[in-house]
Amino acid sequence: MKLVIAIIKPLKLEVVKDELRSLGVKGITVTEVKGYGRQEGHVEIYRGAEYRVEFVPKVKLEIAVPDELADQVVERIMLAARTGQIGDGKVFVLPLEGAYRIRTGEGGETAL
Amino acid sequence: MNNVSAGDTAFMLIATALVMFMTPGLALFYGGMVRSKNALGTIMQSFVALGIVTVLWILFGYSLAFGPDKFHLIGGLKYLGLNGVGAAPNADLAATIPQTVFMAYQLMFAIITPALISGAFAERMKFKGYLLFIALWTIVVYFPVAHWVWAPGGWIRNLGALDFAGGTVVHINAGIAALAAALYIGKRKGFGKEAHVPHNVPMTVLGAAMLWFGWFGFNAGSALSAGSLAASAFVATQVAAATATLGWVIAEWAKAGKPTTLGAATGAVAGLVAITPAAGFVGPLGAAVIGLLAGAICYFAVGLKYRFGYDDSLDVVGCHLVGGIVGSLATGIFASKVINPAGANGLLFGNPSLFLIQFIAVAVTMGFGFIVTLALLKVTDVLVGLRVSEEEEETGLDLSQHSEGAYALGFGEMTMASTGAVSRPVDEALKTHAAILAEAAEKMAAAAEKMSTSDKSA
């Protein structure tokens, strides 16, 4: 199993979710996050005082998938979340050692 | 009693309620500009003034401000506990409304003035220290200055200075106290480095709108009667607020590149401040110029704190002191007897002496206010302390001073602290879980035993 972590633009969440669902991904955990990469943030002005906002809002998806689905999941996210502008985000893939469904106690891929 | 006008009384009761509404408006105006951890602490500082100043006022404050003059400096104790303040008008103060109405109207001004100061030391003032400070300040600074400027016999009034609705008494007075307080109490942690940005600009805009609305009572009501003077002041108020909104927005658009909502709201308040002393003495065009000047000048004035390094957190100096000075001096320029025969002509109408008198009124209010405020801060500091600890400042006023939070976002990690028996569902679940595991282990052991016996038999 693999854990795919994707940091994407918030406005791309809907299309990415639809793509992944059509692939047969059973669940996604979504978190609103902030961070910085190569994108330079933005400036806010309050009563003439300028503030640089360096941490930009993003959405983090965590998706646990069977090994054979991992490459497709990454590919779909890359296609769906891309705008071509700086700040589109990143995808990370990690090996996943275990997965359990709390309600039934099932383990392994059946728990995904 | 016979002189009471039903129309004037009805108007003044409504104007009184309008001015009261400005203090919760100020609470939201300030509350939106602080970080979310200080929202309630900031709102509380304005709101509690409604409580504390009302009590001071009815006990002795009204008497000190508007009681029979003593030495042109303070009112006598004739109205102690509102004794003798009743249905009959006091012809020297307001001839056509019951004195109770005049008293209640003036009370609302006394409430908002100390609350205005709170913006200067936002996000770092101990609540106990705040209470003592505003009580002392209201008694030692506000009551005398209100007497000097507005009460018959008051020495600034005797000079011929014009202050229609409180440019000196309310705004310069609060503004100079704010400067003293910002200097005495010191900067917030991280001032000029960390982002101390508004957590809720819509709340601030709502507060500004409530202030604008209430200001019609503040300025038009200062005519103390329902008539042409109130109408003229009403229009001047609207016009100045409008041109100041534009003045600020244009100035910041030109300088910073973008027109901001916070700027529009702040500009409106700056214009309302500036027109306050002038409202009953200038025409609509004079008001337009005063507003435009106030909007643009105050925009540049709020930047001074970064240059000089004092942390006037919510710009009480930039808006109320500077706006009040602009308005008071402009009154000396634009005042006209055509608008108000009881007033005086200003510089523009051939009377340069009024400008000089206005200047003296401004300078005296500032000098007196600055020195006495510093002394009161020192007294309060020694008695109960002014500033929260560094850790409390980091935590925020809401939790450290009031044990509450403005916003319950996120997951509640809260349980009732007062009830004795607390149910612990996880403990129960763990017990059940342990039982299941034990049972499973038993079964597995039995199965293993079975297998081993079957192996042997095989």
XYZ file of C-alpha atoms in Angstrom, chain A residues 44-51, chain B residues 29 33 197-198 266 306 314-315:
16
model
C -1.714 42.865 2.503
C -2.157 46.525 3.493
C -3.794 47.724 6.732
C -3.932 51.479 7.299
C -0.870 52.018 5.165
C 1.228 49.297 6.826
C 2.232 46.564 4.392
C 2.516 42.962 5.497
C -14.819 49.029 15.363
C -8.981 45.440 14.338
C -3.363 42.711 11.651
C -7.147 42.992 12.005
C -11.271 54.700 9.092
C 6.075 53.642 12.871
C -5.653 51.240 16.767
C -4.642 54.784 15.743
